[in-house]
Amino acid sequence: MSGHPTLSVVIPVYNEEANLEELLKRTLDTCRSLGAVFEIILVDDGSRDRSAEMIDAAVKANPGEIIGILLNRNYGQHSAIFAGFGRAIGEVVVTLDADLQNPPEEIAKLYRKISEGLDVVAGVRVPRCDTSFRKVSSYIVNRITAKVTGVTMHDYGCMLRAYSHRVVHAMLQCNERSTFIPVLANTFARHTAEVEVSHAARTRGDSKYGLWKLINLQFDLLTGMTTFPLRLLTMIGLLISVFGGALGLFLLSMRLIHGPAWAAEGVFTLFAILFIFVGAQFIGMGLMGEYIGRIYKDVRARPRYLVYEVKGESRLKRHESHSSSLS
Ligand code: UDP
Ligand code: MG
């Protein structure tokens, strides 16, 4: 990327009538000051307040600069962002929340950073202005995510992020319905960076994430990353079975040494047999899990790989009949 890459800003909006006016003003000011061609895509995620009408008015007042996408119902923040991605044509795509917790002025920082030729630039909220429950759960989730994906990022929950168009395009090819965008983006990125961004407390409107929605989001994150929990069942089953087998052998030898009266007349033997079977059941479940995990992967039908860049050009000319032989 060179010069001023074009910019798409994608903002999911769900019942944010109290914030929209200030959000649009600050976002427009920031984008206009960048000296780049830009578009601001507002995705209304089935709001039940006046958000949709306000978006409509903003589109009319700023033709060419603001684009509104209205969804028929509430699909959730990440699906709304995906809808925005589908329409984004900028070489750089920046996402942020509509509630002004992510200051729109920070778009400039992300934009400058990603223009250096990166694929993903993630914001890290310092200091984080949320409840301590949210901060602690975020800390745990960030640590686990870093371990499983092997990519250390400090704030997966921060949606103030910039993506190259290549990464956005790859994400759009993913078919699964439950997605956690920051993690998904990292699977397709080669060069990533983090920048510190400021964070404000929510002053107007309520958080759209109740406990249940938060738990659901964490499961989206976990299942989108790995099918390891399914494999865990097999491991547990193996352990229990081995333990049962060893217990049986132990009881048998003790019986041979001490006679039939030992170990409560064979009651413990029943336990040993029980353990073996319980373990076998877990193995069975785990095996099913292995299949389910693979079915899950196939159903998602993610692109298998992403060609990052092609260097050099073959001297061979692509033959018409060859080009479509593999698909
Ligand atoms: N949001 C959305 N659909 C939803 C929930 C949230 O589009 O179902 C948007 C919301 O309007 C905001 C962003 O996602 O722009 C983050 O939501 P919120 O501020 O409530 O989350 P929190 O900051 O509490 O994590
Ligand atoms: Mg918020």
JSON list of N, CA, C and O and ligand atoms in Angstrom, two decimals, residues 16 97-102 125 130 134 199-200 202 206-209, ligand 2:
[
{"chain": "A", "resi": 16, "resn": "GLU", "atom": "N", "xyz": [-28.54, 2.76, 19.53]},
{"chain": "A", "resi": 16, "resn": "GLU", "atom": "CA", "xyz": [-27.57, 3.76, 19.97]},
{"chain": "A", "resi": 16, "resn": "GLU", "atom": "C", "xyz": [-28.02, 5.18, 19.63]},
{"chain": "A", "resi": 16, "resn": "GLU", "atom": "O", "xyz": [-27.19, 6.04, 19.35]},
{"chain": "A", "resi": 97, "resn": "ASP", "atom": "N", "xyz": [-16.82, 0.58, 17.83]},
{"chain": "A", "resi": 97, "resn": "ASP", "atom": "CA", "xyz": [-18.14, 0.53, 18.45]},
{"chain": "A", "resi": 97, "resn": "ASP", "atom": "C", "xyz": [-18.84, 1.87, 18.28]},
{"chain": "A", "resi": 97, "resn": "ASP", "atom": "O", "xyz": [-18.20, 2.91, 18.15]},
{"chain": "A", "resi": 98, "resn": "ALA", "atom": "N", "xyz": [-20.16, 1.83, 18.33]},
{"chain": "A", "resi": 98, "resn": "ALA", "atom": "CA", "xyz": [-20.93, 3.05, 18.12]},
{"chain": "A", "resi": 98, "resn": "ALA", "atom": "C", "xyz": [-21.16, 3.83, 19.42]},
{"chain": "A", "resi": 98, "resn": "ALA", "atom": "O", "xyz": [-21.67, 4.93, 19.41]},
{"chain": "A", "resi": 99, "resn": "ASP", "atom": "N", "xyz": [-20.77, 3.25, 20.55]},
{"chain": "A", "resi": 99, "resn": "ASP", "atom": "CA", "xyz": [-21.15, 3.86, 21.83]},
{"chain": "A", "resi": 99, "resn": "ASP", "atom": "C", "xyz": [-20.14, 4.88, 22.34]},
{"chain": "A", "resi": 99, "resn": "ASP", "atom": "O", "xyz": [-20.21, 5.30, 23.48]},
{"chain": "A", "resi": 100, "resn": "LEU", "atom": "N", "xyz": [-19.17, 5.25, 21.49]},
{"chain": "A", "resi": 100, "resn": "LEU", "atom": "CA", "xyz": [-18.14, 6.25, 21.83]},
{"chain": "A", "resi": 100, "resn": "LEU", "atom": "C", "xyz": [-17.18, 5.77, 22.92]},
{"chain": "A", "resi": 100, "resn": "LEU", "atom": "O", "xyz": [-16.43, 6.56, 23.47]},
{"chain": "A", "resi": 101, "resn": "GLN", "atom": "N", "xyz": [-17.21, 4.47, 23.23]},
{"chain": "A", "resi": 101, "resn": "GLN", "atom": "CA", "xyz": [-16.19, 3.95, 24.15]},
{"chain": "A", "resi": 101, "resn": "GLN", "atom": "C", "xyz": [-14.86, 3.90, 23.42]},
{"chain": "A", "resi": 101, "resn": "GLN", "atom": "O", "xyz": [-13.81, 4.04, 24.02]},
{"chain": "A", "resi": 102, "resn": "ASN", "atom": "N", "xyz": [-14.92, 3.68, 22.10]},
{"chain": "A", "resi": 102, "resn": "ASN", "atom": "CA", "xyz": [-13.73, 3.78, 21.25]},
{"chain": "A", "resi": 102, "resn": "ASN", "atom": "C", "xyz": [-13.74, 5.17, 20.63]},
{"chain": "A", "resi": 102, "resn": "ASN", "atom": "O", "xyz": [-14.55, 5.46, 19.77]},
{"chain": "A", "resi": 125, "resn": "ARG", "atom": "N", "xyz": [-6.86, -1.26, 24.65]},
{"chain": "A", "resi": 125, "resn": "ARG", "atom": "CA", "xyz": [-7.48, -0.19, 25.42]},
{"chain": "A", "resi": 125, "resn": "ARG", "atom": "C", "xyz": [-6.71, 0.11, 26.70]},
{"chain": "A", "resi": 125, "resn": "ARG", "atom": "O", "xyz": [-6.61, -0.74, 27.57]},
{"chain": "A", "resi": 130, "resn": "ASP", "atom": "N", "xyz": [-14.14, -0.19, 32.05]},
{"chain": "A", "resi": 130, "resn": "ASP", "atom": "CA", "xyz": [-15.28, -1.09, 32.11]},
{"chain": "A", "resi": 130, "resn": "ASP", "atom": "C", "xyz": [-15.40, -1.63, 33.54]},
{"chain": "A", "resi": 130, "resn": "ASP", "atom": "O", "xyz": [-14.54, -1.36, 34.37]},
{"chain": "A", "resi": 134, "resn": "ARG", "atom": "N", "xyz": [-15.84, -7.40, 33.83]},
{"chain": "A", "resi": 134, "resn": "ARG", "atom": "CA", "xyz": [-15.48, -7.47, 32.41]},
{"chain": "A", "resi": 134, "resn": "ARG", "atom": "C", "xyz": [-13.98, -7.52, 32.23]},
{"chain": "A", "resi": 134, "resn": "ARG", "atom": "O", "xyz": [-13.45, -8.21, 31.37]},
{"chain": "A", "resi": 199, "resn": "HIS", "atom": "N", "xyz": [-9.78, 4.69, 25.84]},
{"chain": "A", "resi": 199, "resn": "HIS", "atom": "CA", "xyz": [-11.07, 4.05, 26.02]},
{"chain": "A", "resi": 199, "resn": "HIS", "atom": "C", "xyz": [-11.88, 4.91, 26.97]},
{"chain": "A", "resi": 199, "resn": "HIS", "atom": "O", "xyz": [-11.34, 5.44, 27.94]},
{"chain": "A", "resi": 200, "resn": "ALA", "atom": "N", "xyz": [-13.15, 5.07, 26.68]},
{"chain": "A", "resi": 200, "resn": "ALA", "atom": "CA", "xyz": [-13.99, 5.88, 27.56]},
{"chain": "A", "resi": 200, "resn": "ALA", "atom": "C", "xyz": [-15.07, 5.02, 28.17]},
{"chain": "A", "resi": 200, "resn": "ALA", "atom": "O", "xyz": [-15.42, 3.98, 27.62]},
{"chain": "A", "resi": 202, "resn": "ARG", "atom": "N", "xyz": [-18.92, 4.14, 29.06]},
{"chain": "A", "resi": 202, "resn": "ARG", "atom": "CA", "xyz": [-20.15, 4.38, 28.31]},
{"chain": "A", "resi": 202, "resn": "ARG", "atom": "C", "xyz": [-20.94, 5.45, 29.06]},
{"chain": "A", "resi": 202, "resn": "ARG", "atom": "O", "xyz": [-21.27, 5.27, 30.22]},
{"chain": "A", "resi": 206, "resn": "ASP", "atom": "N", "xyz": [-27.23, 1.73, 27.35]},
{"chain": "A", "resi": 206, "resn": "ASP", "atom": "CA", "xyz": [-26.71, 0.62, 28.16]},
{"chain": "A", "resi": 206, "resn": "ASP", "atom": "C", "xyz": [-25.85, -0.31, 27.32]},
{"chain": "A", "resi": 206, "resn": "ASP", "atom": "O", "xyz": [-26.00, -0.37, 26.11]},
{"chain": "A", "resi": 207, "resn": "SER", "atom": "N", "xyz": [-25.00, -1.08, 28.01]},
{"chain": "A", "resi": 207, "resn": "SER", "atom": "CA", "xyz": [-24.24, -2.11, 27.32]},
{"chain": "A", "resi": 207, "resn": "SER", "atom": "C", "xyz": [-25.22, -3.12, 26.75]},
{"chain": "A", "resi": 207, "resn": "SER", "atom": "O", "xyz": [-26.22, -3.47, 27.37]},
{"chain": "A", "resi": 208, "resn": "LYS", "atom": "N", "xyz": [-24.94, -3.58, 25.52]},
{"chain": "A", "resi": 208, "resn": "LYS", "atom": "CA", "xyz": [-25.85, -4.53, 24.88]},
{"chain": "A", "resi": 208, "resn": "LYS", "atom": "C", "xyz": [-25.49, -5.96, 25.24]},
{"chain": "A", "resi": 208, "resn": "LYS", "atom": "O", "xyz": [-26.12, -6.90, 24.76]},
{"chain": "A", "resi": 209, "resn": "TYR", "atom": "N", "xyz": [-24.46, -6.12, 26.06]},
{"chain": "A", "resi": 209, "resn": "TYR", "atom": "CA", "xyz": [-24.04, -7.47, 26.42]},
{"chain": "A", "resi": 209, "resn": "TYR", "atom": "C", "xyz": [-24.43, -7.82, 27.84]},
{"chain": "A", "resi": 209, "resn": "TYR", "atom": "O", "xyz": [-23.83, -7.35, 28.79]},
{"chain": "B", "resi": 2, "resn": "MG", "atom": "MG", "xyz": [-19.40, -0.48, 24.72]}
]
